[in-house]
Short mmCIF file of C-alpha atoms and ligand atoms in Angstrom, two decimals:
data_model
loop_
_atom_site.label_atom_id
_atom_site.label_comp_id
_atom_site.label_asym_id
_atom_site.label_seq_id
_atom_site.Cartn_x
_atom_site.Cartn_y
_atom_site.Cartn_z
CA MET A 1286 91.63 316.41 82.72
CA ILE A 1287 93.19 317.66 86.21
CA ARG A 1288 93.83 314.32 88.96
CA ASP A 1289 94.30 317.11 91.90
CA THR A 1290 94.22 320.71 91.43
CA GLU A 1291 95.95 321.41 94.52
CA THR A 1292 98.67 318.83 93.98
CA LEU A 1293 99.47 320.71 90.66
CA GLN A 1294 99.07 323.74 91.38
CA ILE A 1295 102.48 322.97 94.07
CA LEU A 1296 104.32 321.32 91.34
CA LEU A 1297 103.99 324.27 88.78
CA ASP A 1298 104.34 326.61 91.96
CA SER A 1299 107.72 324.60 92.34
CA LEU A 1300 108.24 324.69 88.79
CA ARG A 1301 108.02 328.83 88.62
CA GLN A 1302 110.77 329.28 90.96
CA PHE A 1303 112.99 326.73 89.55
CA VAL A 1304 112.95 328.44 86.34
CA ASN A 1305 112.80 331.65 87.72
CA GLU A 1306 116.32 330.51 90.01
CA ALA A 1307 118.01 328.43 88.94
CA LEU A 1308 117.30 328.48 84.97
CA ILE A 1309 116.62 331.81 83.31
CA PRO A 1310 120.09 332.99 85.29
CA ARG A 1311 122.23 330.15 83.60
CA GLU A 1312 120.30 330.20 80.27
CA ASN A 1313 123.82 333.28 78.74
CA GLU A 1314 125.88 330.15 80.77
CA VAL A 1315 124.54 326.84 78.68
CA ALA A 1316 124.37 329.30 74.63
CA GLU A 1317 128.20 330.35 76.13
CA THR A 1318 129.33 326.80 76.92
CA ASP A 1319 126.78 325.17 73.93
CA ASN A 1320 125.93 322.62 76.82
CA ILE A 1321 123.27 321.68 80.16
CA PRO A 1322 125.86 322.20 83.44
CA ASP A 1323 125.80 319.11 85.37
CA ASP A 1324 124.06 319.79 87.98
CA ILE A 1325 121.14 321.26 86.66
CA VAL A 1326 120.91 317.58 84.77
CA VAL A 1327 120.54 316.67 88.31
CA GLN A 1328 118.36 318.98 89.77
CA LEU A 1329 115.95 317.95 86.11
CA GLN A 1330 116.20 314.18 88.25
CA GLU A 1331 115.62 315.03 91.69
CA MET A 1332 112.30 317.17 90.31
CA GLY A 1333 110.91 313.96 88.88
CA LEU A 1334 110.65 315.83 85.78
CA PHE A 1335 112.45 312.89 83.46
CA GLY A 1336 109.21 310.59 84.07
CA LEU A 1337 106.43 313.54 84.07
CA THR A 1338 104.45 311.86 81.76
CA ILE A 1339 105.19 308.53 81.95
CA PRO A 1340 102.04 305.96 84.34
CA GLU A 1341 102.84 305.90 88.84
CA GLU A 1342 103.25 301.80 88.36
CA PHE A 1343 106.12 302.50 85.94
CA GLY A 1344 108.07 305.45 88.60
CA GLY A 1345 106.60 308.36 86.23
CA MET A 1346 103.77 310.52 87.80
CA GLY A 1347 102.11 309.88 85.24
CA VAL A 1348 100.66 313.69 84.42
CA THR A 1349 97.70 313.25 82.26
CA MET A 1350 98.02 315.62 79.30
CA GLU A 1351 96.43 318.91 80.68
CA GLU A 1352 98.16 318.77 83.31
CA GLU A 1353 101.51 318.43 80.92
CA VAL A 1354 100.23 321.57 79.07
CA ASN A 1355 100.20 323.74 81.51
CA ILE A 1356 103.90 322.00 83.06
CA ALA A 1357 104.95 323.31 79.65
CA PHE A 1358 103.74 326.32 79.83
CA GLU A 1359 106.28 326.78 83.08
CA LEU A 1360 108.94 324.79 81.48
CA GLY A 1361 109.18 326.30 78.02
CA ARG A 1362 109.53 330.65 79.44
CA THR A 1363 113.10 329.81 79.75
CA SER A 1364 116.22 328.31 76.68
CA PRO A 1365 113.97 325.47 75.39
CA ALA A 1366 117.18 323.13 75.60
CA PHE A 1367 116.86 323.74 80.08
CA ARG A 1368 113.60 320.30 78.03
CA SER A 1369 114.66 320.08 74.63
CA TYR A 1370 116.74 317.13 77.56
CA ILE A 1371 114.21 316.01 79.27
CA GLY A 1372 111.40 316.18 76.58
CA THR A 1373 112.66 312.23 74.69
CA ASN A 1374 112.07 311.08 78.18
CA ASN A 1375 108.67 312.40 78.15
CA GLY A 1376 107.78 312.38 74.63
CA ILE A 1377 108.65 311.66 71.70
CA GLY A 1378 111.63 308.88 73.25
CA SER A 1379 108.46 306.75 75.95
CA ILE A 1380 105.78 307.67 74.15
CA GLY A 1381 105.92 305.31 71.22
CA ILE A 1382 106.70 302.29 74.02
CA LEU A 1383 104.40 303.46 76.32
CA LEU A 1384 101.35 303.66 73.97
CA ASP A 1385 102.22 300.28 71.33
CA GLY A 1386 105.11 298.67 73.70
CA SER A 1387 104.63 294.63 75.68
CA GLN A 1388 103.87 294.51 78.94
CA GLU A 1389 108.45 293.46 79.28
CA GLN A 1390 109.35 296.69 77.03
CA LYS A 1391 107.87 298.83 79.30
CA LEU A 1392 108.99 297.02 82.51
CA LYS A 1393 112.29 297.15 80.78
CA TYR A 1394 112.68 300.65 79.89
CA LEU A 1395 109.89 303.05 81.21
CA PRO A 1396 111.20 303.60 84.90
CA GLY A 1397 114.82 303.80 83.26
CA LEU A 1398 113.63 306.84 82.03
CA ALA A 1399 111.71 308.09 84.04
CA SER A 1400 114.00 308.32 86.75
CA GLY A 1401 116.14 309.31 84.18
CA GLU A 1402 118.55 306.94 84.17
CA LEU A 1403 117.93 306.21 81.22
CA LEU A 1404 117.95 308.80 78.20
CA SER A 1405 116.12 308.18 75.01
CA ALA A 1406 115.84 309.63 71.25
CA PHE A 1407 113.15 308.87 68.02
CA CYS A 1408 114.70 307.94 65.36
CA LEU A 1409 112.47 308.86 61.78
CA THR A 1410 114.40 311.28 59.69
CA GLU A 1411 116.55 310.86 57.06
CA PRO A 1412 118.93 312.79 55.49
CA ASP A 1413 116.54 311.50 52.74
CA SER A 1414 112.69 311.71 54.52
CA GLY A 1415 111.86 314.19 56.32
CA SER A 1416 108.07 315.58 56.02
CA ASP A 1417 108.01 312.04 53.94
CA ALA A 1418 108.34 309.88 56.70
CA ALA A 1419 106.94 307.08 54.69
CA SER A 1420 109.57 307.26 52.37
CA LEU A 1421 111.73 306.25 54.89
CA LYS A 1422 114.07 303.75 53.69
CA THR A 1423 116.91 302.30 56.80
CA SER A 1424 116.09 298.96 56.41
CA ALA A 1425 115.53 295.50 59.37
CA VAL A 1426 116.19 292.70 57.66
CA ARG A 1427 114.85 289.76 59.81
CA ASP A 1428 117.30 287.28 60.44
CA GLY A 1429 116.17 284.03 62.71
CA ASP A 1430 115.34 286.00 66.25
CA HIS A 1431 117.75 289.24 66.03
CA TYR A 1432 116.57 291.83 62.59
CA ILE A 1433 119.47 293.17 60.85
CA ILE A 1434 119.06 296.99 60.76
CA ASN A 1435 121.21 298.84 58.38
CA GLY A 1436 120.47 302.45 57.31
CA THR A 1437 120.95 306.59 58.81
CA LYS A 1438 119.12 308.30 61.09
CA ARG A 1439 119.15 312.03 61.01
CA PHE A 1440 118.70 315.89 63.05
CA ILE A 1441 118.44 313.59 66.15
CA THR A 1442 116.71 315.35 69.99
CA ASN A 1443 119.07 313.88 72.32
CA ALA A 1444 121.38 310.94 70.25
CA PRO A 1445 124.95 312.11 71.77
CA HIS A 1446 123.54 311.84 75.28
CA ALA A 1447 120.53 308.71 74.12
CA ASP A 1448 120.53 304.92 75.79
CA ILE A 1449 117.58 303.90 74.10
CA PHE A 1450 116.61 304.89 70.48
CA THR A 1451 112.82 304.28 69.48
CA VAL A 1452 113.85 303.26 65.27
CA MET A 1453 111.20 303.47 63.04
CA ALA A 1454 112.83 300.94 60.02
CA ARG A 1455 111.17 299.08 56.93
CA THR A 1456 110.69 295.65 57.73
CA ASN A 1457 108.54 294.91 53.96
CA PRO A 1458 110.06 296.16 51.37
CA ASP A 1459 107.26 294.91 48.94
CA ILE A 1460 105.79 297.85 50.98
CA LYS A 1461 106.53 301.57 50.03
CA GLY A 1462 104.76 303.66 51.78
CA SER A 1463 103.96 303.49 55.34
CA GLY A 1464 102.53 299.84 55.88
CA GLY A 1465 106.64 298.19 55.40
CA ILE A 1466 107.82 300.27 58.21
CA SER A 1467 108.51 298.89 61.47
CA ALA A 1468 108.83 300.19 65.85
CA PHE A 1469 112.66 298.75 67.32
CA ILE A 1470 113.66 299.99 70.50
CA VAL A 1471 117.20 299.43 69.71
CA GLU A 1472 120.18 300.06 72.73
CA ARG A 1473 123.22 302.49 71.99
CA ASP A 1474 125.67 300.44 72.90
CA THR A 1475 124.59 297.39 70.05
CA ALA A 1476 127.15 297.34 68.19
CA GLY A 1477 127.42 298.56 64.73
CA ILE A 1478 125.68 302.16 66.46
CA SER A 1479 127.38 305.44 65.75
CA LEU A 1480 126.84 309.18 66.35
CA GLY A 1481 127.82 311.98 63.33
CA LYS A 1482 129.06 315.04 64.97
CA ARG A 1483 126.96 317.39 67.13
CA ASP A 1484 124.50 319.17 64.89
CA ASN A 1485 125.21 322.84 64.54
CA LYS A 1486 122.44 324.92 64.86
CA MET A 1487 120.77 327.86 64.07
CA GLY A 1488 119.50 328.39 68.08
CA GLN A 1489 118.83 326.22 71.03
CA LYS A 1490 122.38 325.49 72.06
CA GLY A 1491 122.83 323.30 74.41
CA ALA A 1492 120.36 320.92 73.43
CA HIS A 1493 121.88 318.42 70.94
CA THR A 1494 121.23 316.57 67.05
CA SER A 1495 123.36 314.21 65.12
CA ASP A 1496 123.19 311.89 62.73
CA VAL A 1497 122.97 307.86 63.73
CA ILE A 1498 124.11 305.49 61.92
CA PHE A 1499 122.90 301.58 62.04
CA GLU A 1500 125.06 299.35 60.02
CA ASN A 1501 124.28 295.37 60.34
CA VAL A 1502 123.12 296.23 63.44
CA ARG A 1503 121.80 293.48 65.30
CA VAL A 1504 118.33 293.40 67.40
CA PRO A 1505 117.33 290.86 68.81
CA ALA A 1506 113.23 289.74 67.65
CA SER A 1507 112.07 291.04 70.89
CA GLN A 1508 113.17 294.41 70.91
CA LEU A 1509 109.81 295.13 67.37
CA ILE A 1510 108.05 297.49 69.64
CA GLY A 1511 104.60 294.81 70.27
CA GLY A 1512 105.52 293.13 68.42
CA VAL A 1513 104.05 293.38 65.72
CA GLU A 1514 105.21 293.80 62.69
CA GLY A 1515 103.60 297.23 59.75
CA VAL A 1516 102.27 299.20 62.26
CA GLY A 1517 105.71 301.37 63.51
CA PHE A 1518 104.67 304.30 60.96
CA LYS A 1519 101.75 304.95 63.11
CA THR A 1520 103.18 304.32 66.28
CA ALA A 1521 105.50 307.38 64.77
CA MET A 1522 102.02 309.01 63.50
CA LYS A 1523 100.52 308.68 67.68
CA VAL A 1524 103.64 310.05 69.10
CA LEU A 1525 103.99 312.86 67.15
CA ASP A 1526 99.71 313.44 67.67
CA LYS A 1527 100.82 313.89 71.34
CA GLY A 1528 104.36 315.52 71.10
CA ARG A 1529 103.11 318.36 68.27
CA LEU A 1530 100.70 319.90 71.20
CA HIS A 1531 103.33 319.72 73.58
CA ILE A 1532 105.40 321.93 71.59
CA ALA A 1533 102.62 324.05 70.84
CA ALA A 1534 102.44 324.81 74.95
CA LEU A 1535 106.03 325.11 74.66
CA SER A 1536 104.73 327.93 72.42
CA VAL A 1537 102.78 329.75 74.25
CA ALA A 1538 105.46 329.85 77.11
CA ALA A 1539 108.37 331.15 75.24
CA ALA A 1540 105.88 333.33 73.51
CA GLU A 1541 104.71 334.59 77.42
CA ARG A 1542 108.76 334.83 78.33
CA MET A 1543 109.54 337.48 75.53
CA LEU A 1544 106.38 339.35 76.03
CA ALA A 1545 107.65 339.24 79.40
CA ASP A 1546 110.45 340.44 78.44
CA SER A 1547 110.09 342.74 75.98
CA LEU A 1548 106.74 344.90 78.33
CA GLN A 1549 109.71 345.17 80.97
CA TYR A 1550 111.93 346.55 78.29
CA ALA A 1551 109.18 349.25 76.71
CA ILE A 1552 108.32 350.24 80.15
CA GLU A 1553 112.79 350.63 80.76
CA ARG A 1554 112.82 352.98 77.83
CA LYS A 1555 112.65 355.74 77.47
CA GLN A 1556 113.30 358.18 73.43
CA PHE A 1557 111.25 360.72 72.89
CA GLY A 1558 110.85 361.69 76.67
CA LYS A 1559 108.91 358.96 77.72
CA PRO A 1560 108.71 355.31 78.20
CA ILE A 1561 108.34 353.77 74.90
CA ALA A 1562 105.79 351.27 76.56
CA GLU A 1563 103.02 354.49 75.67
CA PHE A 1564 103.19 355.41 72.36
CA GLN A 1565 100.65 353.84 70.56
CA LEU A 1566 102.76 351.30 67.99
CA ILE A 1567 104.53 349.60 70.91
CA GLN A 1568 101.21 348.94 72.84
CA ALA A 1569 99.96 348.33 68.98
CA MET A 1570 102.60 345.14 68.96
CA LEU A 1571 101.62 344.66 72.71
CA ALA A 1572 98.89 344.05 72.20
CA ASP A 1573 98.59 342.25 69.41
CA SER A 1574 100.75 339.78 70.77
CA LYS A 1575 98.50 339.26 74.35
CA THR A 1576 95.43 338.99 72.52
CA GLU A 1577 97.33 335.88 69.82
CA ILE A 1578 99.50 333.95 72.96
CA TYR A 1579 95.89 334.40 74.62
CA ALA A 1580 94.13 332.75 71.96
CA ALA A 1581 96.74 329.97 71.16
CA ARG A 1582 96.82 328.62 74.76
CA CYS A 1583 92.56 328.60 75.13
CA MET A 1584 93.28 325.86 71.59
CA VAL A 1585 96.65 323.90 73.86
CA LEU A 1586 94.28 323.63 76.81
CA ASP A 1587 91.22 322.80 74.52
CA ALA A 1588 93.44 320.24 72.65
CA ALA A 1589 94.79 318.91 76.31
CA LYS A 1590 91.27 318.39 78.04
CA LYS A 1591 90.30 316.51 74.50
CA ARG A 1592 92.65 314.27 74.76
CA ASP A 1593 92.59 313.39 78.86
CA GLN A 1594 88.71 312.22 76.90
CA GLY A 1595 90.01 310.12 75.01
CA LEU A 1596 89.66 311.64 71.92
CA ASN A 1597 91.46 311.17 69.00
CA ILE A 1598 93.51 314.65 68.49
CA GLY A 1599 95.61 314.48 66.04
CA THR A 1600 93.90 317.83 63.91
CA GLU A 1601 93.49 319.91 66.84
CA ALA A 1602 97.10 318.28 67.63
CA SER A 1603 98.37 320.02 64.09
CA CYS A 1604 95.60 323.57 64.54
CA SER A 1605 97.36 324.01 68.11
CA LYS A 1606 101.15 323.72 66.59
CA MET A 1607 100.82 325.90 62.77
CA PHE A 1608 98.85 328.25 65.86
CA ALA A 1609 100.51 328.80 68.69
CA THR A 1610 104.02 327.92 66.70
CA GLU A 1611 103.66 331.16 63.70
CA MET A 1612 102.47 332.43 66.97
CA CYS A 1613 105.63 332.83 68.74
CA GLY A 1614 107.12 332.68 65.67
CA ARG A 1615 105.34 337.06 65.04
CA VAL A 1616 105.64 337.02 68.45
CA ALA A 1617 109.91 337.26 68.70
CA ASP A 1618 109.26 339.16 65.70
CA ARG A 1619 107.21 342.43 67.49
CA CYS A 1620 109.28 341.48 70.61
CA VAL A 1621 113.42 342.18 68.53
CA GLN A 1622 111.17 345.00 67.04
CA ILE A 1623 109.76 346.37 70.70
CA HIS A 1624 113.73 346.75 71.94
CA GLY A 1625 115.61 347.91 68.51
CA GLY A 1626 119.23 347.48 68.27
CA ALA A 1627 119.17 346.24 71.47
CA GLY A 1628 117.13 343.23 69.93
CA TYR A 1629 119.22 342.33 67.78
CA VAL A 1630 123.23 342.00 69.94
CA SER A 1631 122.84 339.17 72.70
CA GLU A 1632 122.88 341.38 75.70
CA TYR A 1633 119.52 340.47 75.70
CA ALA A 1634 117.96 336.97 76.31
CA ILE A 1635 115.35 338.24 73.34
CA GLU A 1636 118.51 337.99 70.57
CA ARG A 1637 118.50 334.02 71.93
CA PHE A 1638 114.90 333.29 72.24
CA TYR A 1639 114.34 335.07 68.11
CA ARG A 1640 116.61 332.49 67.26
CA ASP A 1641 115.43 329.28 69.64
CA VAL A 1642 111.97 329.36 68.65
CA ARG A 1643 112.06 329.11 64.72
CA LEU A 1644 113.06 325.49 65.13
CA PHE A 1645 109.32 324.99 66.63
CA ARG A 1646 108.23 326.10 63.22
CA ILE A 1647 109.84 323.23 62.11
CA TYR A 1648 110.45 320.00 64.14
CA GLU A 1649 107.89 317.30 65.11
CA GLY A 1650 106.29 318.59 61.89
CA THR A 1651 106.82 321.82 59.62
CA THR A 1652 103.36 324.16 59.30
CA GLN A 1653 102.69 322.88 55.37
CA ILE A 1654 102.43 318.91 56.75
CA GLN A 1655 100.32 319.81 59.85
CA GLN A 1656 98.34 322.53 57.00
CA LEU A 1657 98.39 318.94 54.97
CA VAL A 1658 97.07 317.30 58.16
CA ILE A 1659 94.58 319.36 59.22
CA ALA A 1660 92.84 319.25 56.12
CA ARG A 1661 93.29 315.95 55.16
CA ASN A 1662 91.64 315.16 57.92
CA MET A 1663 88.38 318.25 57.27
CA ILE A 1664 88.24 315.83 53.67
CA ARG A 1665 88.30 312.58 55.18
CA ASP A 1666 85.22 313.65 57.96
CA ALA A 1667 83.36 315.54 54.85
CA GLN A 1668 83.03 312.27 53.42
CA SER A 1669 83.21 309.21 56.12
N1 COS B 744 97.88 308.18 64.40
C1 COS B 744 97.68 307.52 63.79
N2 COS B 744 97.53 306.93 62.67
C2 COS B 744 98.02 307.90 61.43
C3 COS B 744 97.66 309.00 62.48
C4 COS B 744 97.78 309.13 63.28
N3 COS B 744 97.87 311.15 63.66
N4 COS B 744 98.68 309.68 61.38
C5 COS B 744 98.42 309.00 59.60
N5 COS B 744 97.73 307.80 60.45
C6 COS B 744 98.14 306.70 59.68
C7 COS B 744 96.75 306.75 58.54
O1 COS B 744 95.46 306.18 59.47
C8 COS B 744 96.87 305.00 57.25
O2 COS B 744 96.52 304.26 57.10
P1 COS B 744 95.81 303.07 57.05
O3 COS B 744 97.32 302.57 55.96
O4 COS B 744 96.06 302.04 57.89
O5 COS B 744 95.62 304.04 56.52
C9 COS B 744 98.90 305.06 57.19
O6 COS B 744 99.26 306.34 59.04
C10 COS B 744 99.84 306.24 56.54
O7 COS B 744 99.09 307.69 56.21
P2 COS B 744 99.17 308.67 55.61
O8 COS B 744 98.74 307.86 54.54
O9 COS B 744 98.49 309.63 56.09
O10 COS B 744 100.79 308.86 55.53
P3 COS B 744 101.62 309.67 53.92
O11 COS B 744 102.67 308.59 54.16
O12 COS B 744 100.15 310.72 53.02
O13 COS B 744 101.80 311.28 55.30
C11 COS B 744 102.78 313.00 57.08
C12 COS B 744 101.11 311.29 56.13
C13 COS B 744 102.80 313.38 55.83
C14 COS B 744 101.09 313.38 57.85
C15 COS B 744 103.07 312.34 57.27
O14 COS B 744 104.76 311.59 56.57
C16 COS B 744 104.25 313.38 58.59
O15 COS B 744 103.85 313.48 59.31
N6 COS B 744 105.28 313.79 58.20
C17 COS B 744 106.07 315.08 58.74
C18 COS B 744 106.74 314.42 59.73
C19 COS B 744 107.53 313.99 60.88
O16 COS B 744 106.76 315.04 61.35
N7 COS B 744 108.25 314.61 60.81
C20 COS B 744 109.63 315.74 62.15
C21 COS B 744 110.65 314.51 62.44
S1 COS B 744 110.52 313.34 63.93
S2 COS B 744 110.59 315.24 65.70
#
C-alpha cells in the first residue's frame, strides 16, 4: 500500500539523486577500503534512512512494505554495502522487537535505531546451525531475574558496529527443536560479549560480518522479547519472511543496475565494425535479462501489497526471494559476458557486482531453503 503517492515519489527522487551523486561515485573507495566513509554514514542518518520501517511513533518513517520495496529498488542500484549498513536497523535487527517486543522494549530501543544512534544485528546462525536454524545450541539459562547466555553466533551482519543484538537462544534444553528457543535483546556492552575477527568475504566489501561470542553473559529477564519464552524461533521466522522480500527487491535493483551498465557498454563497444548491441546474440542476453527483471519486480510488488493487506506471505516471500536472487545471478553472469574480457577486470563495476550479488542467493535463507518452505506450505495448504 502506498499511503501518499506524491510524498513517496519525492522520497524516491531524492534517493535516486543521492544514489547517483553521493553513493555510486564512492563505490570503488568502499570496495578498496572495505569501509563505509563516515560522511556517508552521517548523510544516511540525516536522510532518516536508518528508520525507514520503524513506525513514526518511535521516530521512524513507518513505510509500508510496498513503499519499502520501492525504496529498495532505488537503494539497491549501488553497492550492497551501503544498504547493508542501514539494513539491519530497518530489517532483521529491529523487526523482532517491533513485531513481538513489549511496549517498554519498543520505547527503549526503536527511537535509537530509527535515528541511527544505535546499530543492531540479528544473531541466529551458529557454527553448527545454518539452514537448520532450529538446532541452535546457544543457551539462555534462567538465574533469578536474569538469563545467562552462552554460545557463538556466526556471520553476523553489522556485528562489529552493533550496539544491540537480537539473540536467539535455547531456554528449554529439553525441547531440542524450535519450541525451546527464545529471543533476547542483548546490549553490546554487557560483560562477556566478544567479537571474532571480521570475516574476509568474497564480495560486499564495506559490509562487515563476524562471530559474536557470548560467555556467561548475564542479561536481565526484562530483555526477553515480549516476555514470553519458547516463541523466539517464530519471531525469527517472521523477521525473515519480511527480510526475504526485501532481499528480493534489492536483487531486482542490482540486476537493473548491472543491465543498465551492460547496455551502455554494448552501445559503446564496437566489434566487427559496429556496436556489439547490434548483434542478435548480445540482444538476446539483454532481452532475457530485461524480461526476468520485470518478472521479479512484479512478484516483489505483488507480495509486498499482499503483506500490506495483512495476508500471510511466507510462500510469496520465499518465491520472490528464490526467483529474484537466482535471476540476479543469471543477469550478473550475462552482464559479465556482455563485457567480455573487460567484465573480468575491476575497472568496470560488473566484476564487483558479480561477486557482491552472489550472497543474495545464500543469506536470509538459501535458495534450497526457499524451495523447502514453498513446497511445505503447498502441502500444508492442500491438506488443510
Ligand atoms: N512465521 C511464523 N511461524 C513460523 C514460520 C513463519 N514464517 N515458519 C515456521 N514457523 C513456525 C511453525 O509454524 C512451527 O510452529 P509449531 O511448532 O507451533 O507448529 C515452528 O515455527 C517450527 O517450524 P518448522 O517445523 O517449519 O521448523 P523446521 O525446523 O522444520 O525448519 C526452516 C524451518 C528450515 C524453514 C528454518 O529453519 C529456516 O528458515 N532456515 C533457514 C534459516 C535462515 O534463513 N538463516 C539465514 C540466516 S539469518 S540472516
